[in-house]
Coordinates of C-alpha atoms in Angstrom, one line a residue:
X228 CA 33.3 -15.2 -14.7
X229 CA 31.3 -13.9 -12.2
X230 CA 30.0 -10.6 -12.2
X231 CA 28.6 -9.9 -9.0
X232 CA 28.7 -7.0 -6.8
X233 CA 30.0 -8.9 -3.9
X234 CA 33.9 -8.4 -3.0
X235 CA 34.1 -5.9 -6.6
X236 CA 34.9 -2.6 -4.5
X237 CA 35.9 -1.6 -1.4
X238 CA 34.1 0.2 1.3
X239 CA 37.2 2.1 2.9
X240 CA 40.8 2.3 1.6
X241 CA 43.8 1.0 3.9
X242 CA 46.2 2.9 5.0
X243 CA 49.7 1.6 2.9
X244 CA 53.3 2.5 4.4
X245 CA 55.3 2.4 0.9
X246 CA 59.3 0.8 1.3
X247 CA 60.4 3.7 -0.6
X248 CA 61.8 7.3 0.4
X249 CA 60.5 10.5 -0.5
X250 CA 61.5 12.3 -4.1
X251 CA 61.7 16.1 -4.3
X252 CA 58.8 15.8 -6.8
X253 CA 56.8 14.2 -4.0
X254 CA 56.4 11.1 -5.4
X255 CA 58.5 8.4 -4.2
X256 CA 61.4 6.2 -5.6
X257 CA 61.3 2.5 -5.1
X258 CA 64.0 1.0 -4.0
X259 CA 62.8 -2.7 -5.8
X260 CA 60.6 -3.0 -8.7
X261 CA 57.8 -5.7 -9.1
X262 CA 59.9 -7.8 -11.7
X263 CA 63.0 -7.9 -9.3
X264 CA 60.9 -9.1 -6.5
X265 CA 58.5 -11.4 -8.8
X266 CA 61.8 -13.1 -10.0
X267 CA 63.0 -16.4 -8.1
X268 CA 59.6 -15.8 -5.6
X269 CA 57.4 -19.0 -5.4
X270 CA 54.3 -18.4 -4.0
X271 CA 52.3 -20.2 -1.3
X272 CA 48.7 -20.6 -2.3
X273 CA 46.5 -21.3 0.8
X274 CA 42.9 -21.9 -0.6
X275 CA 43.4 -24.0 -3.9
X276 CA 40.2 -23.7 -6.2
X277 CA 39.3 -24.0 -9.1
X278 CA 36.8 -23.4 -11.8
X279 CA 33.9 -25.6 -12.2
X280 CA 33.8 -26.2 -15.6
X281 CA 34.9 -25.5 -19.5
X282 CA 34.4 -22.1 -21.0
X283 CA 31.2 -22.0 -23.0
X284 CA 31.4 -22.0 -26.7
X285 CA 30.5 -18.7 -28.2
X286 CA 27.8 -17.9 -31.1
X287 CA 30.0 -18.4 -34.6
X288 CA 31.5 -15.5 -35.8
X289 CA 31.4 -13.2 -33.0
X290 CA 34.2 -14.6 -30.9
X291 CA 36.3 -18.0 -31.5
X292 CA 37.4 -20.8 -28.3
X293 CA 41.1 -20.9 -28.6
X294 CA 43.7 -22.3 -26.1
X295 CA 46.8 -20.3 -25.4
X296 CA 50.1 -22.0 -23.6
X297 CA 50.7 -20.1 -20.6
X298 CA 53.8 -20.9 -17.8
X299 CA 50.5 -23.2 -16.1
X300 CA 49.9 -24.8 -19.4
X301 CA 47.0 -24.0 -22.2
X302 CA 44.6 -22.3 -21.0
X303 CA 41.0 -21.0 -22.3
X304 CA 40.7 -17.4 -24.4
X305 CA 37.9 -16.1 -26.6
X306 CA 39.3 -14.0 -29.4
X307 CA 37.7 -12.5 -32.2
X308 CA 37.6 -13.7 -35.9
X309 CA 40.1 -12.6 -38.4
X310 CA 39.6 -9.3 -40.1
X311 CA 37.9 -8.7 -43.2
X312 CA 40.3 -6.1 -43.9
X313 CA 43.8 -6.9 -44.9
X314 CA 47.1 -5.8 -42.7
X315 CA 47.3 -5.4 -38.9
X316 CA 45.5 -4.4 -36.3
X317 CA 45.8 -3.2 -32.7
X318 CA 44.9 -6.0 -30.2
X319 CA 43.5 -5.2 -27.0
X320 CA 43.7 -7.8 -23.7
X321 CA 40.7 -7.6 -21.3
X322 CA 40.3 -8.6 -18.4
X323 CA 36.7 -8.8 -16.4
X324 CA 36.2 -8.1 -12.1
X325 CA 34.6 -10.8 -10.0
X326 CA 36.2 -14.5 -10.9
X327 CA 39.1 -12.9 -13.7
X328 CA 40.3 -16.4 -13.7
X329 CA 37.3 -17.8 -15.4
X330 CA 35.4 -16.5 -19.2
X331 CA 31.8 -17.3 -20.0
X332 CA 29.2 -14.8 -21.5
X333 CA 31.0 -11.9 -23.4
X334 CA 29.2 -11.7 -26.5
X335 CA 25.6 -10.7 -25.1
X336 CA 24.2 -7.3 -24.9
X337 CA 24.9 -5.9 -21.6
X338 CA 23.1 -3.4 -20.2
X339 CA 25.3 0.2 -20.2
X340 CA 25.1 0.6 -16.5
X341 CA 27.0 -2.8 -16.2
X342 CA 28.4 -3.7 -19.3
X343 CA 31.7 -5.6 -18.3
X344 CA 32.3 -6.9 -21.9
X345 CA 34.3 -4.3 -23.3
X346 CA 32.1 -4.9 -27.0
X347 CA 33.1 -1.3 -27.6
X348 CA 36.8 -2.5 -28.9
X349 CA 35.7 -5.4 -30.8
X350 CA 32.7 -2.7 -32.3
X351 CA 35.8 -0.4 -33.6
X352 CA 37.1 -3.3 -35.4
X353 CA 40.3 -3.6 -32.4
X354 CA 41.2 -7.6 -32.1
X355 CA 39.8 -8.5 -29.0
X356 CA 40.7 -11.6 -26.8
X357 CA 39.2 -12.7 -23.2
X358 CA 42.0 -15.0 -21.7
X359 CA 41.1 -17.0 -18.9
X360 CA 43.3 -17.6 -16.4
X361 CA 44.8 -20.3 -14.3
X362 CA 42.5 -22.0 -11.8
X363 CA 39.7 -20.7 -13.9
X364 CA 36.9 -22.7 -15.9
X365 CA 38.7 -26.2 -16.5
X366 CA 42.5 -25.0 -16.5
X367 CA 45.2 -25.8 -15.3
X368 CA 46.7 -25.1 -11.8
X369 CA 44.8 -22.9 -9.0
X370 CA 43.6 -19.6 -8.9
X371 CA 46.7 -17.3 -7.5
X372 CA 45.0 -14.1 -6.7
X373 CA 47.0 -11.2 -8.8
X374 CA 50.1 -13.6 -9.0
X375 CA 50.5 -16.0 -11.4
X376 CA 47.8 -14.4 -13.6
X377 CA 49.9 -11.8 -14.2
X378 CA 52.5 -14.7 -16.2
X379 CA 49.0 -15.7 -18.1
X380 CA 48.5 -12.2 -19.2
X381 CA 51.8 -12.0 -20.8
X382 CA 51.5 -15.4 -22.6
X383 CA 48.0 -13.6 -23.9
X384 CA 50.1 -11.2 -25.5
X385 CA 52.6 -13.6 -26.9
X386 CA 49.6 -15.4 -28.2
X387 CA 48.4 -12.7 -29.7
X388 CA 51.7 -10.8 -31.3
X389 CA 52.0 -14.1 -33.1
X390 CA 48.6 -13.4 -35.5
X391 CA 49.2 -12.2 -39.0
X392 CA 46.7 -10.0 -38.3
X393 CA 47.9 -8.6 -35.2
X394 CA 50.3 -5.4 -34.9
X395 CA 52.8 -6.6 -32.2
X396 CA 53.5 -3.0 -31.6
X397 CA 50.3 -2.2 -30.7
X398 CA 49.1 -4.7 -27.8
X399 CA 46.9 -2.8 -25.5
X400 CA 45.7 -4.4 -22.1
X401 CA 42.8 -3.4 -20.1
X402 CA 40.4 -4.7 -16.9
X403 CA 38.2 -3.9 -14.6
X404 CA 37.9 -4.0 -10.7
X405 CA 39.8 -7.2 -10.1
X406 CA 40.9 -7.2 -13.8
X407 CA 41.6 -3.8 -13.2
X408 CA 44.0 -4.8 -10.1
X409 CA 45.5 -7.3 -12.4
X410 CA 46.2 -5.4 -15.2
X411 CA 47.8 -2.3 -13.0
X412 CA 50.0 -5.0 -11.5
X413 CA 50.8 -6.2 -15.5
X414 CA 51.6 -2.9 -16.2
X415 CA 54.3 -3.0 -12.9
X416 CA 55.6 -6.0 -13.6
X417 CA 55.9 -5.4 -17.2
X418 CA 56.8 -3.0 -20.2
X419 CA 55.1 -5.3 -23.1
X420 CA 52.1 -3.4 -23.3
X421 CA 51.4 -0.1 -25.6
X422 CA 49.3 0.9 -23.0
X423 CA 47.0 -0.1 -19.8
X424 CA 43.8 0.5 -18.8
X425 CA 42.9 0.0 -15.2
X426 CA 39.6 0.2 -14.2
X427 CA 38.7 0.3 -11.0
X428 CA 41.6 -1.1 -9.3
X429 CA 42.1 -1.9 -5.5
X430 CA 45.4 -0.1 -4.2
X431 CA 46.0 -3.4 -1.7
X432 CA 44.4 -6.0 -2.2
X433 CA 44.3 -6.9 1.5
X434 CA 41.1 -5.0 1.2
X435 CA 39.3 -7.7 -0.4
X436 CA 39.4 -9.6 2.6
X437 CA 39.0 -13.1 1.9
X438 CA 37.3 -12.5 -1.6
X439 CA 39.9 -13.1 -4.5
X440 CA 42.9 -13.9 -1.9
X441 CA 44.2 -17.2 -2.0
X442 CA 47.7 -17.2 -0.3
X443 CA 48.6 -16.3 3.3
X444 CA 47.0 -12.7 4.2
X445 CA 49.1 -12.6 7.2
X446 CA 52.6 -13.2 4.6
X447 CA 53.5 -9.7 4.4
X448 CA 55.8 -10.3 1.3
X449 CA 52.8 -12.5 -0.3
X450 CA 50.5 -9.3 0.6
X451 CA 53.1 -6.8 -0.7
X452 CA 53.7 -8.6 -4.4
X453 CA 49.8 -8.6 -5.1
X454 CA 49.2 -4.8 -4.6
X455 CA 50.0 -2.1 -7.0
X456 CA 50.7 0.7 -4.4
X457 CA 53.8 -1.0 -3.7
X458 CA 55.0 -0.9 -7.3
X459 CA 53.8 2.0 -8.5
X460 CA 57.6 3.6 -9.7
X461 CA 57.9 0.2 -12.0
X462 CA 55.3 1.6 -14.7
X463 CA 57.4 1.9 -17.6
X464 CA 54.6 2.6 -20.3
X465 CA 51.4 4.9 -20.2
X466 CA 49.1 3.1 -17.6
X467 CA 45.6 5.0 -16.5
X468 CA 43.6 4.2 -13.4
X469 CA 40.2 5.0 -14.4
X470 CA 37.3 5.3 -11.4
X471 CA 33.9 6.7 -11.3
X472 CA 33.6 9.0 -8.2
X473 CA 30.6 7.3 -7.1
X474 CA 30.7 4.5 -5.3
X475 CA 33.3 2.6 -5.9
X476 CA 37.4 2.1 -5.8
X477 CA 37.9 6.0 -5.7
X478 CA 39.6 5.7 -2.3
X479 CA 42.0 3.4 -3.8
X480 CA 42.8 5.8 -6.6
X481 CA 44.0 8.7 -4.8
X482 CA 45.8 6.6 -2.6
X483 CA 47.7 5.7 -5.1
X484 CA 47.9 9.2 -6.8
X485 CA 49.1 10.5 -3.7
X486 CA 51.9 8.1 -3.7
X487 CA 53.4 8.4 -6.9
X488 CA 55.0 11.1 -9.8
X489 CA 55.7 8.6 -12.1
X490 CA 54.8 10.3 -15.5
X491 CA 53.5 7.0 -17.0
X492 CA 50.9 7.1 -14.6
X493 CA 47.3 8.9 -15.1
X494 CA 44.9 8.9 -12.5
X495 CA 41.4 9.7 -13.9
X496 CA 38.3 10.3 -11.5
X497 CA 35.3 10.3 -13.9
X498 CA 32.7 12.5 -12.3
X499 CA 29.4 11.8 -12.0
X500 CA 29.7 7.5 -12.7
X501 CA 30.2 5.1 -10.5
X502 CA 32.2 1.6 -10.6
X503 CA 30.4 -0.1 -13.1
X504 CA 28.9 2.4 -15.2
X505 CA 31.6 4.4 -16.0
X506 CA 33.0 1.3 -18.4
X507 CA 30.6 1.2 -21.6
X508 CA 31.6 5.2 -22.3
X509 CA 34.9 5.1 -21.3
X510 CA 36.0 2.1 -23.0
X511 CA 34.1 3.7 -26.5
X512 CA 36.4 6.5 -26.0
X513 CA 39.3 4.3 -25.5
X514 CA 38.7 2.2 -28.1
X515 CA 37.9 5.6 -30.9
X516 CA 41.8 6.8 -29.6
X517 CA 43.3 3.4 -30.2
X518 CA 41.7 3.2 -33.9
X519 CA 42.7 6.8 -34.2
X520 CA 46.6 6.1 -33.1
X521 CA 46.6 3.2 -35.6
X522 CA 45.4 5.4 -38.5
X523 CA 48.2 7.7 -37.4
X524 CA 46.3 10.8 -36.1
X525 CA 48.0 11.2 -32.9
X526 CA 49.0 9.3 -29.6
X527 CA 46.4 7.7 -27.1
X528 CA 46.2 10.0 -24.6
X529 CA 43.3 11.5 -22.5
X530 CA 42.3 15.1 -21.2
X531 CA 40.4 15.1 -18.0
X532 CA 37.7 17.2 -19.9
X533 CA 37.7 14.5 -22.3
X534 CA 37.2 11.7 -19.9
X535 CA 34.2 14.0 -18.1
X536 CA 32.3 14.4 -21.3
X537 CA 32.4 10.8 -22.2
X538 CA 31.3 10.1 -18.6
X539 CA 27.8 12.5 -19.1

């Protein structure tokens, strides 16, 4: 997992020509969606790599090493302990920018202006688990770049609507920059999630340039499957971009909020934050409307006055 700024936000957005025509609402209607053009596609990975070693073991009691079997075979998660309290409990998926495929550190205290360990769900008592990915630590198979990982993600959530502890009804996912890419693209590809939580997310992830892009940049279709502008009609269940106006992805968020109507969708522009420090008082307010949904006092959902006063 590495969390440096390198290659964790664009400079400029690209300009994206969607294969879709024009609604009367103004959004656009896709004539594929992400799993119909996922399904039978094998991809072509260019630059196979790999991570460099096994996830670390984390302190006793705060998180627990567990292996979950993905479609590239068991891969590497933290997860947190078992509940004191009886029943279950919402589950949330994160996923960390920089190397998503890999784990290592999330149980230290972070600093607020860059805390990428989204502590504030496992603090609200909301099962927690870190999967890596293929290609990452000592897994299985090569690092895909916003492909395969997305098949990993799922088997996450498999793994984790199996727990006796864990409300299969109430599976959250959320990331951040890269993670956040990855997750929008989870949320495209997928319904299985209550709701999604995309963090800073790259519209086209031809932006990165070479950083994070492992199959053929010039392979349009390759190009096309990886970016979440393309797919942005497939969201099937409440899925917000969240970006600080400062600097940042913010380009790539009102790209894509110019492209789409899709009511699912909710673009949030935090004022006043910036890429990395917008996450430790988001996520807390995330994480207080997930515990609150559970308890039944109302749906998950977000005004843009909220999101602004969590972001002072």
């Amino acid at each position: 997992m590495a969390w440096t700024r390198k290659g964790l936000w664009l400079a400029t957005s690209m300009a994206i020509t969607l294969s879709a025509c024009n609604s009367p609402s103004g959004g656009t209607e896709a004539t594929e969606t992400l799993a119909t053009a996922r399904a039978g596609h094998v991809t072509a990975i260019l630059d196979k790599t790999k991570g460099d070693g096994p996830a670390p073991q984390p302190p006793k009691g705060v998180l627990d090493l567990i292996h979950y079997t993905s479609p590239a075979g068991q891969l590497a998660a933290y997860v947190t302990p078992k509940p004191a309290a009886g029943g279950r409990h919402p589950a949330i998926i994160w996923i960390s920018g920089g190397d998503s495929n890999s784990i290592g550190d999330f149980w230290s205290k972070q600093d607020p202006a860059n805390d990428q360990t989204a502590s504030a769900f496992r603090e609200a008592g909301i099962v927690t688990i870190y999967p890596s990915l293929r290609g990452g630590n000592d897994n299985p198979g090569y690092r895909e770049g916003f492909y395969g990982e997305i098949d990993d993600i799922l088997a996450a959530a498999a793994y984790l609507a199996k727990l006796d502890y864990v409300d299969p009804t109430r599976i959250y996912l959320g990331g951040q920059s890269t993670g956040g890419t990855t997750v929008l693209l989870a949320a495209e590809a997928s319904d299985r999630f209550r709701g999604v939580f995309a963090f800073g997310a790259a519209d086209d992830v031809r932006s990165y340039g070479s950083d994070y892009n492992y199959a053929d940049p010039k392979d349009e279709k390759e190009m096309r499957l990886r970016s979440p502008v393309y797919w942005l009609e497939s969201v099937k269940r409440p899925t917000w971009v969240i970006e600080g106006t400062g600097q940042g992805n913010i380009e790539s968020l009102d790209a894509m909020r110019a492209k789409t109507a899709n009511p699912q969708l909710h673009f949030l522009r935090v004022a006043g934050r910036g890429h990395f420090d917008v996450l430790a008082p988001v996520t807390t307010l995330i994480a207080r409307k997930i515990v609150a949904e559970a308890a039944g006092k109302g749906p998950v959902a977000f005004s843009a006055a909220e999101v602004d006063a969590a972001g002072r």
